[in-house]
Amino acid sequence: MKIATALLGACLLLTACGNTPTAAPPAQNPSPVTTITSRPVADPAAVRWMDGFCSAVHGYRLRTNQEAEAVQPTPDTFDESQKALSATLGGIAARTGEVVDKLTALPPAPVPLGDTVRQALVTKFTKARDRATEAKDALDRAKQGSVAAQDRAVQAMNQAQRDVDGTYDPVGAVAASPELILASATAPGCKI
């Protein structure tokens, strides 16, 4: 019996030494949680609206830059200077009027903030358009060589440009609307 007990003890000892540790029970070793996230998809109507909105504003900026880059001959006379100033005012009136037309033609915005921002821009661009148009008309009616008429036209031109200051970032203007920001990410007109 002593031999059987000794053999049993030796077997237990060998078994204990030869075993590899077992894995922890499932409660102590949880599997990682897999989260599937989907990217939010913009409403197609919001994308179309933002495309039109951004295109109107960016179109103004691009056209203004192109016209500013065009090399114009330096006027040699006071009369030529008056004509050049009249042409500049006409360009401002045309560009700002184009923005007003494009913004006004947009359908209702998908969220109220869009219409609020659009109306604010329409007001600014309309003011600049009207100011430039009136100044051009007054300059064109003025006597050739009128320093006072040119001074008033230059002041009106500068003010028309200030009227639209801060309007060059259409996406920033709608930053408070997650829906419009999401739409702007895929709207072609906003990627300029």
PDB file of C-alpha atoms in Angstrom:
ATOM      1  CA  MET A   1       0.000   0.000   0.000  1.00  0.00           C
ATOM      2  CA  LYS A   2       2.901   2.243   0.715  1.00  0.00           C
ATOM      3  CA  ILE A   3       4.089   1.697  -2.802  1.00  0.00           C
ATOM      4  CA  ALA A   4       0.644   2.535  -4.222  1.00  0.00           C
ATOM      5  CA  THR A   5       0.487   5.708  -2.184  1.00  0.00           C
ATOM      6  CA  ALA A   6       3.996   6.682  -3.254  1.00  0.00           C
ATOM      7  CA  LEU A   7       3.140   5.999  -6.898  1.00  0.00           C
ATOM      8  CA  LEU A   8      -0.058   8.005  -6.613  1.00  0.00           C
ATOM      9  CA  GLY A   9       1.876  10.923  -5.069  1.00  0.00           C
ATOM     10  CA  ALA A  10       4.527  10.730  -7.813  1.00  0.00           C
ATOM     11  CA  CYS A  11       1.834  10.717 -10.525  1.00  0.00           C
ATOM     12  CA  LEU A  12       0.138  13.740  -8.996  1.00  0.00           C
ATOM     13  CA  LEU A  13       3.466  15.545  -8.771  1.00  0.00           C
ATOM     14  CA  LEU A  14       4.300  14.740 -12.399  1.00  0.00           C
ATOM     15  CA  THR A  15       0.841  15.789 -13.519  1.00  0.00           C
ATOM     16  CA  ALA A  16       1.096  19.118 -11.740  1.00  0.00           C
ATOM     17  CA  CYS A  17       4.521  19.844 -13.235  1.00  0.00           C
ATOM     18  CA  GLY A  18       3.613  18.857 -16.770  1.00  0.00           C
ATOM     19  CA  ASN A  19       0.364  20.800 -17.164  1.00  0.00           C
ATOM     20  CA  THR A  20       0.254  24.169 -18.874  1.00  0.00           C
ATOM     21  CA  PRO A  21      -1.871  26.837 -17.245  1.00  0.00           C
ATOM     22  CA  THR A  22      -5.444  26.887 -18.416  1.00  0.00           C
ATOM     23  CA  ALA A  23      -7.052  29.959 -19.915  1.00  0.00           C
ATOM     24  CA  ALA A  24      -8.979  32.239 -17.649  1.00  0.00           C
ATOM     25  CA  PRO A  25     -12.707  31.772 -17.587  1.00  0.00           C
ATOM     26  CA  PRO A  26     -14.581  33.843 -20.198  1.00  0.00           C
ATOM     27  CA  ALA A  27     -15.790  36.367 -17.624  1.00  0.00           C
ATOM     28  CA  GLN A  28     -12.206  37.328 -16.820  1.00  0.00           C
ATOM     29  CA  ASN A  29     -11.023  37.525 -20.439  1.00  0.00           C
ATOM     30  CA  PRO A  30     -13.797  39.317 -22.457  1.00  0.00           C
ATOM     31  CA  SER A  31     -13.532  39.521 -26.218  1.00  0.00           C
ATOM     32  CA  PRO A  32     -13.165  43.031 -27.681  1.00  0.00           C
ATOM     33  CA  VAL A  33     -16.364  44.798 -28.690  1.00  0.00           C
ATOM     34  CA  THR A  34     -16.559  45.453 -32.398  1.00  0.00           C
ATOM     35  CA  THR A  35     -18.369  48.679 -33.251  1.00  0.00           C
ATOM     36  CA  ILE A  36     -19.524  49.239 -36.781  1.00  0.00           C
ATOM     37  CA  THR A  37     -19.801  52.907 -37.576  1.00  0.00           C
ATOM     38  CA  SER A  38     -21.271  54.269 -40.726  1.00  0.00           C
ATOM     39  CA  ARG A  39     -20.432  57.639 -42.128  1.00  0.00           C
ATOM     40  CA  PRO A  40     -23.467  59.942 -42.141  1.00  0.00           C
ATOM     41  CA  VAL A  41     -24.878  60.531 -45.588  1.00  0.00           C
ATOM     42  CA  ALA A  42     -25.909  64.026 -46.634  1.00  0.00           C
ATOM     43  CA  ASP A  43     -29.435  64.674 -47.809  1.00  0.00           C
ATOM     44  CA  PRO A  44     -29.278  65.040 -51.639  1.00  0.00           C
ATOM     45  CA  ALA A  45     -31.530  68.129 -51.506  1.00  0.00           C
ATOM     46  CA  ALA A  46     -29.156  69.748 -49.006  1.00  0.00           C
ATOM     47  CA  VAL A  47     -26.177  68.919 -51.239  1.00  0.00           C
ATOM     48  CA  ARG A  48     -27.879  70.531 -54.259  1.00  0.00           C
ATOM     49  CA  TRP A  49     -28.797  73.603 -52.220  1.00  0.00           C
ATOM     50  CA  MET A  50     -25.284  74.003 -50.821  1.00  0.00           C
ATOM     51  CA  ASP A  51     -23.836  73.523 -54.309  1.00  0.00           C
ATOM     52  CA  GLY A  52     -25.905  76.428 -55.623  1.00  0.00           C
ATOM     53  CA  PHE A  53     -25.221  78.553 -52.562  1.00  0.00           C
ATOM     54  CA  CYS A  54     -21.463  78.003 -52.644  1.00  0.00           C
ATOM     55  CA  SER A  55     -21.277  78.373 -56.427  1.00  0.00           C
ATOM     56  CA  ALA A  56     -22.930  81.802 -56.269  1.00  0.00           C
ATOM     57  CA  VAL A  57     -20.521  83.127 -53.653  1.00  0.00           C
ATOM     58  CA  HIS A  58     -17.388  81.466 -55.007  1.00  0.00           C
ATOM     59  CA  GLY A  59     -18.333  82.524 -58.528  1.00  0.00           C
ATOM     60  CA  TYR A  60     -18.292  86.152 -57.413  1.00  0.00           C
ATOM     61  CA  ARG A  61     -14.897  85.784 -55.786  1.00  0.00           C
ATOM     62  CA  LEU A  62     -13.377  83.942 -58.764  1.00  0.00           C
ATOM     63  CA  ARG A  63     -14.744  86.395 -61.304  1.00  0.00           C
ATOM     64  CA  THR A  64     -13.569  89.359 -59.225  1.00  0.00           C
ATOM     65  CA  ASN A  65     -10.072  87.876 -59.015  1.00  0.00           C
ATOM     66  CA  GLN A  66      -9.976  87.194 -62.766  1.00  0.00           C
ATOM     67  CA  GLU A  67     -11.018  90.742 -63.585  1.00  0.00           C
ATOM     68  CA  ALA A  68      -8.478  92.155 -61.126  1.00  0.00           C
ATOM     69  CA  GLU A  69      -5.698  90.085 -62.728  1.00  0.00           C
ATOM     70  CA  ALA A  70      -6.536  91.285 -66.234  1.00  0.00           C
ATOM     71  CA  VAL A  71      -3.978  93.869 -67.253  1.00  0.00           C
ATOM     72  CA  GLN A  72      -5.688  97.158 -67.957  1.00  0.00           C
ATOM     73  CA  PRO A  73      -3.823 100.012 -69.617  1.00  0.00           C
ATOM     74  CA  THR A  74      -3.092 102.910 -67.306  1.00  0.00           C
ATOM     75  CA  PRO A  75      -5.297 105.854 -68.227  1.00  0.00           C
ATOM     76  CA  ASP A  76      -3.293 108.715 -69.717  1.00  0.00           C
ATOM     77  CA  THR A  77      -5.915 111.410 -69.330  1.00  0.00           C
ATOM     78  CA  PHE A  78      -8.502 112.417 -66.798  1.00  0.00           C
ATOM     79  CA  ASP A  79     -11.260 111.439 -69.246  1.00  0.00           C
ATOM     80  CA  GLU A  80      -9.749 107.963 -69.709  1.00  0.00           C
ATOM     81  CA  SER A  81      -9.551 107.623 -65.931  1.00  0.00           C
ATOM     82  CA  GLN A  82     -13.238 108.492 -65.668  1.00  0.00           C
ATOM     83  CA  LYS A  83     -14.112 105.850 -68.276  1.00  0.00           C
ATOM     84  CA  ALA A  84     -11.978 103.230 -66.507  1.00  0.00           C
ATOM     85  CA  LEU A  85     -13.682 104.036 -63.184  1.00  0.00           C
ATOM     86  CA  SER A  86     -17.075 103.734 -64.869  1.00  0.00           C
ATOM     87  CA  ALA A  87     -16.085 100.321 -66.258  1.00  0.00           C
ATOM     88  CA  THR A  88     -14.918  99.183 -62.822  1.00  0.00           C
ATOM     89  CA  LEU A  89     -18.215 100.235 -61.250  1.00  0.00           C
ATOM     90  CA  GLY A  90     -20.079  98.455 -64.052  1.00  0.00           C
ATOM     91  CA  GLY A  91     -18.099  95.281 -63.331  1.00  0.00           C
ATOM     92  CA  ILE A  92     -18.922  95.453 -59.620  1.00  0.00           C
ATOM     93  CA  ALA A  93     -22.602  95.998 -60.402  1.00  0.00           C
ATOM     94  CA  ALA A  94     -22.658  93.066 -62.844  1.00  0.00           C
ATOM     95  CA  ARG A  95     -20.856  90.629 -60.500  1.00  0.00           C
ATOM     96  CA  THR A  96     -22.880  91.499 -57.421  1.00  0.00           C
ATOM     97  CA  GLY A  97     -26.094  91.433 -59.445  1.00  0.00           C
ATOM     98  CA  GLU A  98     -25.225  87.953 -60.693  1.00  0.00           C
ATOM     99  CA  VAL A  99     -24.833  86.739 -57.098  1.00  0.00           C
ATOM    100  CA  VAL A 100     -28.191  88.256 -56.136  1.00  0.00           C
ATOM    101  CA  ASP A 101     -29.865  86.506 -59.074  1.00  0.00           C
ATOM    102  CA  LYS A 102     -28.282  83.128 -58.284  1.00  0.00           C
ATOM    103  CA  LEU A 103     -29.047  83.282 -54.560  1.00  0.00           C
ATOM    104  CA  THR A 104     -32.613  84.413 -55.194  1.00  0.00           C
ATOM    105  CA  ALA A 105     -33.147  81.552 -57.662  1.00  0.00           C
ATOM    106  CA  LEU A 106     -32.262  78.900 -55.067  1.00  0.00           C
ATOM    107  CA  PRO A 107     -35.165  76.831 -53.741  1.00  0.00           C
ATOM    108  CA  PRO A 108     -35.979  77.063 -50.036  1.00  0.00           C
ATOM    109  CA  ALA A 109     -33.096  75.828 -47.905  1.00  0.00           C
ATOM    110  CA  PRO A 110     -33.447  72.413 -46.241  1.00  0.00           C
ATOM    111  CA  VAL A 111     -32.938  74.048 -42.836  1.00  0.00           C
ATOM    112  CA  PRO A 112     -34.048  77.520 -41.671  1.00  0.00           C
ATOM    113  CA  LEU A 113     -30.479  78.735 -41.083  1.00  0.00           C
ATOM    114  CA  GLY A 114     -29.782  78.367 -44.810  1.00  0.00           C
ATOM    115  CA  ASP A 115     -32.539  80.804 -45.729  1.00  0.00           C
ATOM    116  CA  THR A 116     -31.433  83.222 -43.013  1.00  0.00           C
ATOM    117  CA  VAL A 117     -27.852  83.251 -44.274  1.00  0.00           C
ATOM    118  CA  ARG A 118     -28.942  83.443 -47.897  1.00  0.00           C
ATOM    119  CA  GLN A 119     -31.163  86.465 -47.182  1.00  0.00           C
ATOM    120  CA  ALA A 120     -28.339  88.223 -45.348  1.00  0.00           C
ATOM    121  CA  LEU A 121     -26.051  87.717 -48.351  1.00  0.00           C
ATOM    122  CA  VAL A 122     -28.748  88.810 -50.808  1.00  0.00           C
ATOM    123  CA  THR A 123     -29.131  92.010 -48.774  1.00  0.00           C
ATOM    124  CA  LYS A 124     -25.366  92.697 -48.785  1.00  0.00           C
ATOM    125  CA  PHE A 125     -24.883  91.974 -52.485  1.00  0.00           C
ATOM    126  CA  THR A 126     -28.000  93.959 -53.435  1.00  0.00           C
ATOM    127  CA  LYS A 127     -26.704  96.950 -51.489  1.00  0.00           C
ATOM    128  CA  ALA A 128     -23.321  96.724 -53.234  1.00  0.00           C
ATOM    129  CA  ARG A 129     -24.966  96.267 -56.651  1.00  0.00           C
ATOM    130  CA  ASP A 130     -27.255  99.261 -56.183  1.00  0.00           C
ATOM    131  CA  ARG A 131     -24.444 101.439 -54.847  1.00  0.00           C
ATOM    132  CA  ALA A 132     -22.159 100.592 -57.795  1.00  0.00           C
ATOM    133  CA  THR A 133     -24.976 101.056 -60.336  1.00  0.00           C
ATOM    134  CA  GLU A 134     -25.967 104.446 -58.937  1.00  0.00           C
ATOM    135  CA  ALA A 135     -22.352 105.625 -58.778  1.00  0.00           C
ATOM    136  CA  LYS A 136     -21.705 104.504 -62.367  1.00  0.00           C
ATOM    137  CA  ASP A 137     -24.848 106.259 -63.599  1.00  0.00           C
ATOM    138  CA  ALA A 138     -23.919 109.462 -61.748  1.00  0.00           C
ATOM    139  CA  LEU A 139     -20.355 109.345 -63.069  1.00  0.00           C
ATOM    140  CA  ASP A 140     -21.535 108.724 -66.631  1.00  0.00           C
ATOM    141  CA  ARG A 141     -23.915 111.712 -66.401  1.00  0.00           C
ATOM    142  CA  ALA A 142     -21.243 113.981 -64.903  1.00  0.00           C
ATOM    143  CA  LYS A 143     -19.306 116.453 -66.924  1.00  0.00           C
ATOM    144  CA  GLN A 144     -16.100 114.994 -68.357  1.00  0.00           C
ATOM    145  CA  GLY A 145     -13.177 115.841 -66.147  1.00  0.00           C
ATOM    146  CA  SER A 146     -15.282 116.406 -63.011  1.00  0.00           C
ATOM    147  CA  VAL A 147     -12.987 115.751 -60.069  1.00  0.00           C
ATOM    148  CA  ALA A 148     -15.909 115.838 -57.630  1.00  0.00           C
ATOM    149  CA  ALA A 149     -17.836 113.217 -59.646  1.00  0.00           C
ATOM    150  CA  GLN A 150     -14.799 110.936 -59.755  1.00  0.00           C
ATOM    151  CA  ASP A 151     -14.195 111.359 -56.022  1.00  0.00           C
ATOM    152  CA  ARG A 152     -17.807 110.399 -55.280  1.00  0.00           C
ATOM    153  CA  ALA A 153     -17.511 107.413 -57.636  1.00  0.00           C
ATOM    154  CA  VAL A 154     -14.306 106.206 -55.945  1.00  0.00           C
ATOM    155  CA  GLN A 155     -15.947 106.515 -52.521  1.00  0.00           C
ATOM    156  CA  ALA A 156     -18.988 104.568 -53.748  1.00  0.00           C
ATOM    157  CA  MET A 157     -16.751 101.904 -55.293  1.00  0.00           C
ATOM    158  CA  ASN A 158     -14.846 101.454 -52.034  1.00  0.00           C
ATOM    159  CA  GLN A 159     -18.083 101.288 -50.054  1.00  0.00           C
ATOM    160  CA  ALA A 160     -19.590  98.729 -52.461  1.00  0.00           C
ATOM    161  CA  GLN A 161     -16.556  96.533 -51.877  1.00  0.00           C
ATOM    162  CA  ARG A 162     -16.903  96.942 -48.100  1.00  0.00           C
ATOM    163  CA  ASP A 163     -20.604  96.037 -48.388  1.00  0.00           C
ATOM    164  CA  VAL A 164     -19.642  92.495 -49.383  1.00  0.00           C
ATOM    165  CA  ASP A 165     -16.690  92.094 -47.010  1.00  0.00           C
ATOM    166  CA  GLY A 166     -16.943  88.906 -45.013  1.00  0.00           C
ATOM    167  CA  THR A 167     -19.087  87.109 -47.585  1.00  0.00           C
ATOM    168  CA  TYR A 168     -16.392  84.993 -49.178  1.00  0.00           C
ATOM    169  CA  ASP A 169     -16.783  81.863 -47.019  1.00  0.00           C
ATOM    170  CA  PRO A 170     -20.204  80.343 -47.714  1.00  0.00           C
ATOM    171  CA  VAL A 171     -19.460  77.187 -45.714  1.00  0.00           C
ATOM    172  CA  GLY A 172     -18.368  79.176 -42.676  1.00  0.00           C
ATOM    173  CA  ALA A 173     -21.628  81.121 -42.875  1.00  0.00           C
ATOM    174  CA  VAL A 174     -23.636  77.925 -42.250  1.00  0.00           C
ATOM    175  CA  ALA A 175     -21.275  76.384 -39.684  1.00  0.00           C
ATOM    176  CA  ALA A 176     -24.044  76.254 -37.066  1.00  0.00           C
ATOM    177  CA  SER A 177     -25.950  73.689 -39.161  1.00  0.00           C
ATOM    178  CA  PRO A 178     -24.523  70.158 -39.064  1.00  0.00           C
ATOM    179  CA  GLU A 179     -26.795  69.171 -41.954  1.00  0.00           C
ATOM    180  CA  LEU A 180     -25.505  71.948 -44.223  1.00  0.00           C
ATOM    181  CA  ILE A 181     -21.888  71.356 -43.197  1.00  0.00           C
ATOM    182  CA  LEU A 182     -22.295  67.667 -44.048  1.00  0.00           C
ATOM    183  CA  ALA A 183     -23.849  68.614 -47.404  1.00  0.00           C
ATOM    184  CA  SER A 184     -21.046  71.062 -48.180  1.00  0.00           C
ATOM    185  CA  ALA A 185     -18.494  68.245 -47.891  1.00  0.00           C
ATOM    186  CA  THR A 186     -19.837  66.680 -51.099  1.00  0.00           C
ATOM    187  CA  ALA A 187     -21.251  69.732 -52.902  1.00  0.00           C
ATOM    188  CA  PRO A 188     -19.014  70.474 -55.922  1.00  0.00           C
ATOM    189  CA  GLY A 189     -19.500  74.248 -55.659  1.00  0.00           C
ATOM    190  CA  CYS A 190     -18.134  74.244 -52.117  1.00  0.00           C
ATOM    191  CA  LYS A 191     -14.825  72.640 -53.091  1.00  0.00           C
ATOM    192  CA  ILE A 192     -13.188  75.706 -54.564  1.00  0.00           C
TER     193      ILE A 192
END
